[in-house]
mmCIF file of C-alpha atoms in Angstrom:
data_model
loop_
_atom_site.group_PDB
_atom_site.id
_atom_site.type_symbol
_atom_site.label_atom_id
_atom_site.label_comp_id
_atom_site.label_asym_id
_atom_site.label_seq_id
_atom_site.Cartn_x
_atom_site.Cartn_y
_atom_site.Cartn_z
ATOM 1 C CA MET S 1 -13.516 8.830 12.641
ATOM 2 C CA ALA S 2 -10.886 6.482 12.869
ATOM 3 C CA GLY S 3 -12.694 3.534 12.605
ATOM 4 C CA PRO S 4 -14.103 4.320 8.866
ATOM 5 C CA ARG S 5 -10.990 5.783 7.994
ATOM 6 C CA LEU S 6 -9.080 2.408 8.765
ATOM 7 C CA GLU S 7 -12.439 0.414 7.182
ATOM 8 C CA SER S 8 -11.533 2.532 4.075
ATOM 9 C CA VAL S 9 -8.478 1.911 3.641
ATOM 10 C CA ASP S 10 -9.091 -1.891 4.172
ATOM 11 C CA ALA S 11 -11.431 -1.289 0.971
ATOM 12 C CA LEU S 12 -9.298 0.032 -1.062
ATOM 13 C CA ARG S 13 -6.320 -2.687 -0.192
ATOM 14 C CA ALA S 14 -9.194 -5.239 -1.106
ATOM 15 C CA LEU S 15 -9.753 -3.569 -4.538
ATOM 16 C CA ALA S 16 -6.180 -3.453 -5.135
ATOM 17 C CA LEU S 17 -5.671 -7.122 -4.258
ATOM 18 C CA PHE S 18 -8.806 -8.074 -6.698
ATOM 19 C CA GLY S 19 -7.570 -5.929 -9.620
ATOM 20 C CA ILE S 20 -4.035 -7.881 -9.158
ATOM 21 C CA LEU S 21 -5.710 -10.662 -9.823
ATOM 22 C CA GLN S 22 -7.911 -9.590 -12.870
ATOM 23 C CA VAL S 23 -4.088 -9.376 -14.664
ATOM 24 C CA ASN S 24 -2.044 -12.599 -12.641
ATOM 25 C CA ILE S 25 -5.266 -14.577 -14.335
ATOM 26 C CA GLN S 26 -4.192 -13.485 -17.498
ATOM 27 C CA SER S 27 -0.807 -14.852 -17.487
ATOM 28 C CA PHE S 28 -0.986 -17.381 -14.755
ATOM 29 C CA LEU S 29 0.193 -19.934 -17.264
ATOM 30 C CA HIS S 30 2.473 -18.332 -20.086
ATOM 31 C CA GLY S 31 5.465 -17.782 -17.561
ATOM 32 C CA ALA S 32 7.452 -14.421 -16.934
ATOM 33 C CA GLY S 33 7.144 -12.146 -20.326
ATOM 34 C CA ASP S 34 4.108 -9.759 -20.983
ATOM 35 C CA PRO S 35 2.201 -8.986 -17.482
ATOM 36 C CA LEU S 36 -1.135 -9.794 -19.556
ATOM 37 C CA GLY S 37 0.017 -12.857 -21.617
ATOM 38 C CA TYR S 38 0.060 -14.024 -24.908
ATOM 39 C CA PHE S 39 -2.526 -14.962 -27.849
ATOM 40 C CA LEU S 40 -1.857 -18.750 -28.202
ATOM 41 C CA THR S 41 -4.772 -18.176 -30.992
ATOM 42 C CA PRO S 42 -6.053 -15.468 -33.031
ATOM 43 C CA PRO S 43 -8.372 -13.441 -31.044
ATOM 44 C CA ARG S 44 -11.762 -13.266 -30.693
ATOM 45 C CA PRO S 45 -13.311 -9.888 -30.513
ATOM 46 C CA ILE S 46 -14.140 -10.423 -27.210
ATOM 47 C CA ASP S 47 -10.797 -11.591 -25.872
ATOM 48 C CA THR S 48 -9.262 -8.148 -28.037
ATOM 49 C CA ALA S 49 -11.750 -6.014 -25.940
ATOM 50 C CA VAL S 50 -10.949 -7.599 -22.550
ATOM 51 C CA TYR S 51 -7.464 -6.965 -23.144
ATOM 52 C CA LEU S 52 -8.061 -3.597 -24.011
ATOM 53 C CA VAL S 53 -9.479 -3.170 -21.182
ATOM 54 C CA ILE S 54 -7.578 -4.721 -18.406
ATOM 55 C CA GLY S 55 -4.531 -3.162 -20.116
ATOM 56 C CA THR S 56 -5.850 0.473 -20.054
ATOM 57 C CA LEU S 57 -7.981 0.267 -16.887
ATOM 58 C CA VAL S 58 -6.246 -2.340 -14.298
ATOM 59 C CA SER S 59 -2.602 -3.580 -15.214
ATOM 60 C CA LEU S 60 -0.248 -2.006 -12.706
ATOM 61 C CA LYS S 61 -2.574 0.749 -11.316
ATOM 62 C CA PHE S 62 -3.798 -1.877 -8.738
ATOM 63 C CA LEU S 63 -0.357 -3.331 -8.423
ATOM 64 C CA ALA S 64 0.615 0.363 -7.576
ATOM 65 C CA LEU S 65 -2.286 1.253 -5.359
ATOM 66 C CA PHE S 66 -1.126 -2.009 -3.385
ATOM 67 C CA ALA S 67 2.554 -0.566 -2.940
ATOM 68 C CA PHE S 68 1.249 3.007 -2.112
ATOM 69 C CA LEU S 69 -0.704 1.305 0.429
ATOM 70 C CA PHE S 70 1.983 -0.813 1.848
ATOM 71 C CA GLY S 71 3.601 2.246 2.505
ATOM 72 C CA LEU S 72 0.605 4.377 4.069
ATOM 73 C CA GLY S 73 0.215 0.878 6.592
ATOM 74 C CA PHE S 74 3.954 1.295 7.101
ATOM 75 C CA ALA S 75 3.683 4.721 8.351
ATOM 76 C CA LEU S 76 0.526 3.979 10.379
ATOM 77 C CA GLN S 77 2.105 0.499 12.041
ATOM 78 C CA MET S 78 5.381 3.061 12.783
ATOM 79 C CA ARG S 79 3.387 5.551 14.489
ATOM 80 C CA GLY S 80 1.508 2.833 16.841
ATOM 81 C CA LEU S 81 4.684 0.832 17.549
ATOM 82 C CA ARG S 82 6.278 4.133 18.564
ATOM 83 C CA ARG S 83 3.551 4.933 20.695
ATOM 84 C CA ARG S 84 3.794 0.903 22.459
ATOM 85 C CA TYR S 85 6.840 0.980 22.746
ATOM 86 C CA ARG S 86 6.887 4.348 24.628
ATOM 87 C CA LYS S 87 4.547 3.241 26.814
ATOM 88 C CA GLN S 88 6.424 0.833 27.942
ATOM 89 C CA GLY S 89 8.999 2.760 29.553
ATOM 90 C CA GLN S 90 11.782 1.531 29.120
ATOM 91 C CA GLU S 91 14.041 4.382 30.645
ATOM 92 C CA GLY S 92 13.781 6.747 32.769
ATOM 93 C CA GLN S 93 14.531 9.603 30.598
ATOM 94 C CA GLU S 94 12.015 10.896 28.118
ATOM 95 C CA GLY S 95 14.381 11.439 25.392
ATOM 96 C CA GLN S 96 16.007 8.331 25.557
ATOM 97 C CA GLU S 97 12.738 6.575 25.686
ATOM 98 C CA GLY S 98 11.646 7.638 22.837
ATOM 99 C CA GLN S 99 15.339 6.880 21.061
ATOM 100 C CA ASP S 100 14.082 3.170 22.238
ATOM 101 C CA GLY S 101 11.255 2.990 21.155
ATOM 102 C CA ARG S 102 12.164 3.758 17.952
ATOM 103 C CA ARG S 103 14.604 1.487 17.588
ATOM 104 C CA GLU S 104 12.635 -1.285 19.010
ATOM 105 C CA ALA S 105 9.411 -0.232 16.167
ATOM 106 C CA ARG S 106 12.412 -0.730 13.608
ATOM 107 C CA ARG S 107 13.507 -3.716 15.231
ATOM 108 C CA HIS S 108 9.956 -4.945 15.246
ATOM 109 C CA TYR S 109 9.154 -4.237 11.641
ATOM 110 C CA ARG S 110 11.943 -5.769 10.091
ATOM 111 C CA ARG S 111 10.469 -8.983 11.807
ATOM 112 C CA ARG S 112 7.654 -8.844 10.031
ATOM 113 C CA LEU S 113 9.486 -8.037 6.677
ATOM 114 C CA LEU S 114 11.527 -11.460 7.221
ATOM 115 C CA PHE S 115 8.404 -13.263 7.770
ATOM 116 C CA LEU S 116 6.967 -11.487 4.424
ATOM 117 C CA LEU S 117 10.041 -12.547 2.406
ATOM 118 C CA GLY S 118 9.851 -16.255 3.494
ATOM 119 C CA VAL S 119 6.394 -15.982 2.444
ATOM 120 C CA GLY S 120 7.390 -14.568 -1.247
ATOM 121 C CA VAL S 121 9.547 -17.040 -1.825
ATOM 122 C CA ALA S 122 7.803 -19.922 -0.700
ATOM 123 C CA HIS S 123 5.000 -18.363 -2.614
ATOM 124 C CA GLY S 124 6.882 -17.820 -5.800
ATOM 125 C CA THR S 125 8.608 -21.096 -5.888
ATOM 126 C CA LEU S 126 5.606 -23.099 -4.718
ATOM 127 C CA LEU S 127 2.499 -21.375 -6.244
ATOM 128 C CA TYR S 128 2.837 -18.654 -8.609
ATOM 129 C CA TYR S 129 6.091 -17.318 -10.112
ATOM 130 C CA GLY S 130 4.545 -13.683 -10.464
ATOM 131 C CA ASP S 131 5.154 -13.340 -6.497
ATOM 132 C CA ILE S 132 5.297 -9.602 -5.350
ATOM 133 C CA LEU S 133 5.715 -10.192 -2.115
ATOM 134 C CA THR S 134 9.658 -10.917 -2.359
ATOM 135 C CA ALA S 135 10.113 -7.374 -4.063
ATOM 136 C CA TYR S 136 7.687 -5.560 -1.218
ATOM 137 C CA ALA S 137 10.081 -7.244 1.354
ATOM 138 C CA LEU S 138 13.203 -6.417 0.414
ATOM 139 C CA ALA S 139 11.982 -3.089 -0.487
ATOM 140 C CA GLY S 140 10.512 -2.406 2.995
ATOM 141 C CA PHE S 141 14.601 -3.187 4.342
ATOM 142 C CA VAL S 142 14.889 -0.087 2.270
ATOM 143 C CA LEU S 143 12.186 1.995 3.463
ATOM 144 C CA VAL S 144 12.755 1.118 7.505
ATOM 145 C CA LEU S 145 15.718 3.600 6.837
ATOM 146 C CA TYR S 146 12.694 6.167 6.456
ATOM 147 C CA ALA S 147 10.939 5.410 9.774
ATOM 148 C CA ASP S 148 11.999 8.631 11.017
ATOM 149 C CA ALA S 149 11.955 11.112 8.370
ATOM 150 C CA ARG S 150 10.130 14.264 8.125
ATOM 151 C CA PRO S 151 7.273 14.678 5.505
ATOM 152 C CA ALA S 152 9.813 17.001 3.110
ATOM 153 C CA ARG S 153 12.278 13.940 2.951
ATOM 154 C CA LEU S 154 9.924 11.559 2.198
ATOM 155 C CA ALA S 155 8.492 13.887 -0.324
ATOM 156 C CA ARG S 156 12.016 13.827 -2.015
ATOM 157 C CA ALA S 157 12.701 10.076 -1.554
ATOM 158 C CA ALA S 158 9.488 9.500 -3.574
ATOM 159 C CA ARG S 159 10.259 12.127 -6.139
ATOM 160 C CA ASN S 160 13.706 10.852 -6.660
ATOM 161 C CA PHE S 161 12.875 6.918 -7.161
ATOM 162 C CA PHE S 162 10.347 7.831 -9.410
ATOM 163 C CA ILE S 163 13.079 9.716 -11.616
ATOM 164 C CA GLY S 164 15.288 6.931 -11.346
ATOM 165 C CA HIS S 165 12.634 4.870 -12.152
ATOM 166 C CA ALA S 166 12.011 6.687 -15.455
ATOM 167 C CA ALA S 167 15.657 6.993 -16.766
ATOM 168 C CA ILE S 168 16.169 3.616 -16.369
ATOM 169 C CA SER S 169 12.890 2.611 -18.009
ATOM 170 C CA LEU S 170 13.575 4.783 -20.922
ATOM 171 C CA ALA S 171 17.499 3.578 -20.780
ATOM 172 C CA LEU S 172 16.702 0.293 -21.309
ATOM 173 C CA VAL S 173 14.271 0.578 -23.523
ATOM 174 C CA GLY S 174 16.303 2.451 -25.977
ATOM 175 C CA LEU S 175 19.253 0.049 -25.401
ATOM 176 C CA THR S 176 16.966 -3.005 -26.097
ATOM 177 C CA GLU S 177 15.201 -0.837 -29.082
ATOM 178 C CA TRP S 178 18.739 -0.110 -30.905
ATOM 179 C CA ALA S 179 19.553 -3.926 -30.431
ATOM 180 C CA ARG S 180 16.396 -5.137 -32.173
ATOM 181 C CA ARG S 181 17.352 -2.659 -35.129
ATOM 182 C CA SER S 182 20.548 -3.360 -34.893
ATOM 183 C CA LEU S 183 20.467 -7.128 -34.662
ATOM 184 C CA PRO S 184 16.900 -8.207 -36.350
ATOM 185 C CA PRO S 185 16.167 -11.917 -34.798
ATOM 186 C CA ASP S 186 16.631 -15.067 -37.245
ATOM 187 C CA PHE S 187 13.194 -16.154 -36.148
ATOM 188 C CA ASP S 188 9.655 -16.121 -37.372
ATOM 189 C CA VAL S 189 8.911 -13.070 -35.003
ATOM 190 C CA SER S 190 4.581 -13.414 -36.250
ATOM 191 C CA GLN S 191 5.114 -16.456 -33.978
ATOM 192 C CA VAL S 192 4.524 -16.857 -30.200
ATOM 193 C CA PRO S 193 7.668 -17.854 -28.820
ATOM 194 C CA PRO S 194 8.309 -21.601 -28.542
ATOM 195 C CA GLY S 195 9.711 -21.267 -24.935
ATOM 196 C CA VAL S 196 5.800 -19.549 -24.052
ATOM 197 C CA ILE S 197 4.276 -22.423 -26.022
ATOM 198 C CA GLU S 198 6.058 -24.670 -23.996
ATOM 199 C CA THR S 199 5.349 -23.183 -20.390
ATOM 200 C CA PHE S 200 1.894 -22.974 -21.181
ATOM 201 C CA GLU S 201 1.451 -27.206 -22.202
ATOM 202 C CA VAL S 202 3.831 -27.699 -19.120
ATOM 203 C CA MET S 203 1.310 -25.761 -16.841
ATOM 204 C CA VAL S 204 -2.069 -27.381 -18.291
ATOM 205 C CA THR S 205 -0.645 -30.852 -18.298
ATOM 206 C CA GLY S 206 1.657 -31.487 -16.289
ATOM 207 C CA THR S 207 1.966 -32.488 -12.286
ATOM 208 C CA TRP S 208 2.943 -29.548 -9.438
ATOM 209 C CA LEU S 209 6.526 -31.838 -9.101
ATOM 210 C CA GLU S 210 6.872 -31.368 -12.827
ATOM 211 C CA GLN S 211 5.936 -27.488 -12.877
ATOM 212 C CA LEU S 212 7.917 -27.191 -10.470
ATOM 213 C CA PRO S 213 11.528 -26.266 -12.232
ATOM 214 C CA LEU S 214 9.817 -23.948 -14.527
ATOM 215 C CA ARG S 215 7.879 -21.998 -11.852
ATOM 216 C CA VAL S 216 11.363 -21.718 -10.354
ATOM 217 C CA GLU S 217 12.906 -20.894 -13.549
ATOM 218 C CA HIS S 218 10.637 -18.013 -13.954
ATOM 219 C CA TYR S 219 10.332 -16.515 -10.663
ATOM 220 C CA LEU S 220 14.209 -16.387 -10.572
ATOM 221 C CA ALA S 221 14.004 -14.461 -13.791
ATOM 222 C CA LEU S 222 11.119 -11.827 -12.983
ATOM 223 C CA GLN S 223 12.627 -10.862 -9.147
ATOM 224 C CA GLY S 224 16.028 -10.039 -11.293
ATOM 225 C CA THR S 225 14.680 -8.186 -13.297
ATOM 226 C CA THR S 226 12.203 -6.369 -10.787
ATOM 227 C CA LEU S 227 15.509 -5.662 -8.552
ATOM 228 C CA VAL S 228 16.734 -4.075 -11.809
ATOM 229 C CA THR S 229 13.549 -1.836 -13.249
ATOM 230 C CA GLY S 230 11.392 -2.353 -10.350
ATOM 231 C CA MET S 231 12.889 -1.761 -7.271
ATOM 232 C CA PRO S 232 13.026 2.199 -7.625
ATOM 233 C CA PHE S 233 9.186 1.899 -8.755
ATOM 234 C CA ILE S 234 8.346 0.092 -5.774
ATOM 235 C CA LEU S 235 10.029 2.355 -3.538
ATOM 236 C CA GLY S 236 8.855 5.171 -4.763
ATOM 237 C CA LEU S 237 5.047 4.395 -3.980
ATOM 238 C CA PHE S 238 6.184 3.147 -0.636
ATOM 239 C CA THR S 239 7.658 6.190 0.274
ATOM 240 C CA LEU S 240 4.839 8.506 -1.357
ATOM 241 C CA GLY S 241 2.171 5.922 0.848
ATOM 242 C CA ALA S 242 4.351 6.717 4.105
ATOM 243 C CA LEU S 243 3.720 10.033 3.324
ATOM 244 C CA ALA S 244 -0.042 10.225 2.702
ATOM 245 C CA GLY S 245 0.151 8.193 5.684
ATOM 246 C CA ARG S 246 2.213 11.073 7.741
ATOM 247 C CA LEU S 247 -0.429 14.041 6.419
ATOM 248 C CA GLY S 248 -3.475 12.211 6.587
ATOM 249 C CA TRP S 249 -4.221 12.308 2.917
ATOM 250 C CA LEU S 250 -6.701 9.584 2.959
ATOM 251 C CA ALA S 251 -7.581 9.904 6.930
ATOM 252 C CA HIS S 252 -8.547 13.742 6.518
ATOM 253 C CA PRO S 253 -9.277 14.326 2.449
ATOM 254 C CA GLY S 254 -11.079 17.784 3.159
ATOM 255 C CA ARG S 255 -7.315 19.560 4.269
ATOM 256 C CA HIS S 256 -5.780 18.043 1.137
ATOM 257 C CA ARG S 257 -8.238 19.563 -1.525
ATOM 258 C CA ARG S 258 -5.722 21.121 -3.766
ATOM 259 C CA LEU S 259 -3.658 18.057 -3.917
ATOM 260 C CA TRP S 260 -7.113 16.052 -4.466
ATOM 261 C CA ARG S 261 -7.856 18.093 -7.670
ATOM 262 C CA ALA S 262 -4.348 17.908 -8.740
ATOM 263 C CA ALA S 263 -4.695 14.054 -8.640
ATOM 264 C CA VAL S 264 -7.412 14.205 -11.490
ATOM 265 C CA PRO S 265 -5.530 15.398 -14.213
ATOM 266 C CA LEU S 266 -2.482 13.499 -13.414
ATOM 267 C CA GLY S 267 -4.588 10.767 -13.189
ATOM 268 C CA ALA S 268 -6.424 11.398 -16.784
ATOM 269 C CA ALA S 269 -2.941 11.936 -18.256
ATOM 270 C CA GLY S 270 -1.789 8.313 -17.355
ATOM 271 C CA LEU S 271 -4.892 6.943 -18.598
ATOM 272 C CA ALA S 272 -3.848 8.731 -21.795
ATOM 273 C CA PHE S 273 -0.040 6.986 -21.130
ATOM 274 C CA SER S 274 -1.635 3.442 -20.599
ATOM 275 C CA ALA S 275 -4.571 3.376 -23.502
ATOM 276 C CA ALA S 276 -1.695 4.117 -25.856
ATOM 277 C CA GLY S 277 0.370 1.783 -24.730
ATOM 278 C CA THR S 278 -2.015 -1.419 -24.531
ATOM 279 C CA TRP S 279 -2.876 -0.861 -27.953
ATOM 280 C CA LEU S 280 1.103 -0.919 -29.004
ATOM 281 C CA ASN S 281 1.283 -3.696 -27.021
ATOM 282 C CA TYR S 282 -1.646 -5.644 -28.589
ATOM 283 C CA ARG S 283 -0.923 -5.095 -32.152
ATOM 284 C CA THR S 284 2.700 -6.081 -31.592
ATOM 285 C CA MET S 285 1.304 -9.138 -29.420
ATOM 286 C CA VAL S 286 -0.715 -10.065 -32.611
ATOM 287 C CA ASP S 287 1.702 -9.347 -35.333
ATOM 288 C CA THR S 288 5.046 -9.927 -34.034
ATOM 289 C CA PRO S 289 4.953 -12.223 -30.512
ATOM 290 C CA GLY S 290 8.120 -13.257 -30.722
ATOM 291 C CA ASP S 291 9.544 -10.023 -30.899
ATOM 292 C CA PRO S 292 7.339 -7.187 -28.854
ATOM 293 C CA ALA S 293 8.033 -3.456 -28.881
ATOM 294 C CA LEU S 294 8.915 -2.082 -25.833
ATOM 295 C CA TRP S 295 7.648 1.067 -26.200
ATOM 296 C CA GLY S 296 4.050 -0.327 -25.084
ATOM 297 C CA PHE S 297 5.390 -1.306 -21.909
ATOM 298 C CA LEU S 298 6.962 1.862 -21.005
ATOM 299 C CA LEU S 299 3.592 3.988 -21.837
ATOM 300 C CA MET S 300 2.147 1.166 -19.860
ATOM 301 C CA GLY S 301 4.450 1.886 -17.039
ATOM 302 C CA PHE S 302 3.840 5.132 -17.260
ATOM 303 C CA GLY S 303 0.231 4.873 -17.026
ATOM 304 C CA PHE S 304 0.438 4.224 -13.188
ATOM 305 C CA ALA S 305 -0.248 7.465 -12.680
ATOM 306 C CA ALA S 306 -3.864 6.678 -13.433
ATOM 307 C CA THR S 307 -4.038 5.105 -9.783
ATOM 308 C CA ALA S 308 -4.102 8.708 -8.878
ATOM 309 C CA LEU S 309 -7.372 9.544 -10.631
ATOM 310 C CA TYR S 310 -9.150 5.972 -9.005
ATOM 311 C CA LEU S 311 -7.855 7.268 -5.705
ATOM 312 C CA ALA S 312 -9.313 11.130 -5.899
ATOM 313 C CA TRP S 313 -12.444 9.585 -6.976
ATOM 314 C CA PHE S 314 -12.712 7.178 -4.195
ATOM 315 C CA VAL S 315 -12.094 9.747 -2.030
ATOM 316 C CA ALA S 316 -14.786 12.179 -3.546
ATOM 317 C CA GLN S 317 -17.497 9.454 -2.953
ATOM 318 C CA ARG S 318 -16.599 7.804 0.180
ATOM 319 C CA ASP S 319 -18.963 9.703 2.075
ATOM 320 C CA ALA S 320 -21.448 8.772 -0.258
ATOM 321 C CA PRO S 321 -24.506 5.909 1.164
ATOM 322 C CA TRP S 322 -23.903 3.764 -1.843
ATOM 323 C CA MET S 323 -19.821 4.023 -1.151
ATOM 324 C CA ARG S 324 -19.966 3.387 2.688
ATOM 325 C CA ARG S 325 -22.293 0.282 1.906
ATOM 326 C CA ALA S 326 -19.223 -0.969 -0.427
ATOM 327 C CA ILE S 327 -16.506 -0.365 1.765
ATOM 328 C CA ALA S 328 -18.358 -2.326 4.599
ATOM 329 C CA TRP S 329 -18.838 -5.239 2.274
ATOM 330 C CA LEU S 330 -14.874 -5.193 0.885
ATOM 331 C CA ALA S 331 -12.998 -4.059 3.992
ATOM 332 C CA PRO S 332 -13.147 -7.359 6.082
ATOM 333 C CA ALA S 333 -11.179 -8.700 2.384
ATOM 334 C CA GLY S 334 -8.761 -5.771 3.216
ATOM 335 C CA ARG S 335 -8.370 -6.993 6.567
ATOM 336 C CA MET S 336 -6.751 -10.377 5.334
ATOM 337 C CA PRO S 337 -5.138 -9.087 2.327
ATOM 338 C CA LEU S 338 -2.049 -11.804 2.808
ATOM 339 C CA THR S 339 -4.358 -14.723 3.414
ATOM 340 C CA ASN S 340 -6.562 -13.693 -0.115
ATOM 341 C CA TYR S 341 -3.443 -13.429 -2.062
ATOM 342 C CA LEU S 342 -2.027 -16.553 -1.328
ATOM 343 C CA MET S 343 -5.276 -18.310 -1.700
ATOM 344 C CA GLN S 344 -5.641 -16.373 -4.585
ATOM 345 C CA ALA S 345 -2.514 -18.603 -6.364
ATOM 346 C CA VAL S 346 -4.136 -21.610 -4.141
ATOM 347 C CA ILE S 347 -7.401 -21.428 -6.310
ATOM 348 C CA LEU S 348 -5.758 -20.050 -9.457
ATOM 349 C CA GLY S 349 -3.719 -23.417 -9.542
ATOM 350 C CA ALA S 350 -6.948 -25.923 -8.790
ATOM 351 C CA LEU S 351 -8.621 -24.700 -11.461
ATOM 352 C CA LEU S 352 -6.370 -23.998 -14.541
ATOM 353 C CA THR S 353 -3.164 -26.012 -14.411
ATOM 354 C CA GLY S 354 -2.490 -29.949 -14.692
ATOM 355 C CA TRP S 355 -2.557 -30.934 -10.875
ATOM 356 C CA GLY S 356 -5.715 -29.267 -10.668
ATOM 357 C CA LEU S 357 -8.953 -28.953 -13.184
ATOM 358 C CA GLY S 358 -6.901 -28.146 -16.047
ATOM 359 C CA TRP S 359 -9.346 -25.396 -16.866
ATOM 360 C CA GLY S 360 -6.536 -23.259 -18.344
ATOM 361 C CA ALA S 361 -6.394 -24.884 -21.644
ATOM 362 C CA HIS S 362 -9.807 -23.929 -22.980
ATOM 363 C CA LEU S 363 -10.373 -21.122 -21.095
ATOM 364 C CA GLY S 364 -10.185 -17.289 -23.436
ATOM 365 C CA ARG S 365 -9.349 -14.175 -22.103
ATOM 366 C CA ALA S 366 -13.306 -12.968 -21.429
ATOM 367 C CA GLU S 367 -13.727 -16.550 -19.376
ATOM 368 C CA LEU S 368 -10.752 -15.923 -17.183
ATOM 369 C CA ALA S 369 -11.876 -12.325 -16.249
ATOM 370 C CA LEU S 370 -14.939 -13.989 -15.457
ATOM 371 C CA LEU S 371 -13.517 -16.446 -12.974
ATOM 372 C CA ALA S 372 -11.318 -13.695 -11.583
ATOM 373 C CA LEU S 373 -15.096 -11.996 -10.647
ATOM 374 C CA ALA S 374 -16.658 -15.070 -9.585
ATOM 375 C CA ILE S 375 -13.125 -15.411 -7.215
ATOM 376 C CA VAL S 376 -13.457 -11.883 -6.259
ATOM 377 C CA ALA S 377 -16.920 -12.696 -5.155
ATOM 378 C CA VAL S 378 -16.454 -15.967 -3.135
ATOM 379 C CA GLN S 379 -13.638 -14.136 -1.092
ATOM 380 C CA ILE S 380 -15.955 -11.157 -0.230
ATOM 381 C CA VAL S 381 -18.175 -13.280 1.180
ATOM 382 C CA VAL S 382 -15.244 -15.544 3.066
ATOM 383 C CA SER S 383 -13.571 -12.952 4.328
ATOM 384 C CA ARG S 384 -16.514 -11.341 5.659
ATOM 385 C CA TRP S 385 -17.837 -14.421 7.383
ATOM 386 C CA TRP S 386 -13.981 -14.719 8.855
ATOM 387 C CA ILE S 387 -13.482 -11.444 10.142
ATOM 388 C CA GLY S 388 -16.504 -11.436 12.014
ATOM 389 C CA ARG S 389 -16.124 -14.697 13.822
ATOM 390 C CA VAL S 390 -12.457 -14.655 14.164
ATOM 391 C CA GLY S 391 -10.779 -10.925 13.914
ATOM 392 C CA GLN S 392 -8.286 -11.507 11.400
ATOM 393 C CA GLY S 393 -7.087 -13.880 8.739
ATOM 394 C CA PRO S 394 -5.197 -17.263 9.519
ATOM 395 C CA ILE S 395 -1.898 -16.136 7.677
ATOM 396 C CA GLU S 396 -2.277 -12.596 9.303
ATOM 397 C CA ALA S 397 -2.257 -14.275 12.733
ATOM 398 C CA LEU S 398 0.971 -16.265 12.391
ATOM 399 C CA TRP S 399 2.417 -13.242 10.734
ATOM 400 C CA ARG S 400 1.378 -11.376 14.353
ATOM 401 C CA ARG S 401 2.861 -14.298 16.325
ATOM 402 C CA VAL S 402 5.917 -14.358 15.020
ATOM 403 C CA THR S 403 6.221 -10.606 14.855
ATOM 404 C CA TYR S 404 6.009 -10.612 18.483
#
């Protein structure tokens, strides 16, 4: 039973990566701002539809899923590491042996995080400003403090982190909206900000070296914002995922039927929030892109709860024959997530930017969404071939070697 359960988690991890790509590709050339990018020209009906669909069904949901699975993986890895170090029998006394095993497991995991942090900084500065690995690594050092926490403590931590995130978000949006009304802008808010247009032009025409200062600037700005507003959100998902790993929410869903039933209305409410927020964002991005209202972003942020609905549906369908076939195809991509995540940035740079083919200057939202699907199809096939012959991704192999 352990094999299929691990395979289903790998498949979910691949789905999370592919959902993240659908969002990233829309704003890859625009810099830090709206995660779905701006309309530099009046949107076509198909572009409007793509914006609304991705904003409602995809944006933040798969990022939340990826963070949740990070926490779940942390719980499983810590369990395996403790067993490994206990078997080594470093001390003769069982109590001391267990304590040493826990200490070694935490030390081992911190080495993993240091590697991830280095990769994240390189990825964010050299390839794609919207890196999430840096924030995950930094949040991971906090997560290690919960390595031996009981489930009740993990549940309280997740609750408190989410409450903190909601409070910070509400306060910042309220203050920003008050400032907008008290200090009206002295520029034409119906136009896309000049900085966005300049960023786009550099990205689609400039060389890699010409893009580098701009990429570093946006990377640092985004990481600063994430540290202030996003860290409680990430930690809430990390601790919730760790709780899921400890209690077996995905490994033994039949033991948690009440939980998964409760996830359905919660996720449906999240979709409603997300749909409302996406529509508000769309209107401001069309009417006042130079001064967007933040209430739409807030509602979209609360819409991450739709992830619960996706997970509940996945759990309900997991044993269906068609789902088992889908899991078998997706799982290899989820076994090499770091490699695939980094390769997505390389591919987008090579196809969209000035140092590559420069397609980004001509593709609309619909074409970008189709391109993301094509990249996903290639990664599924290549990952299946690679894992079948090598067993792990190249970056994952380096990660393992450095860590151990």
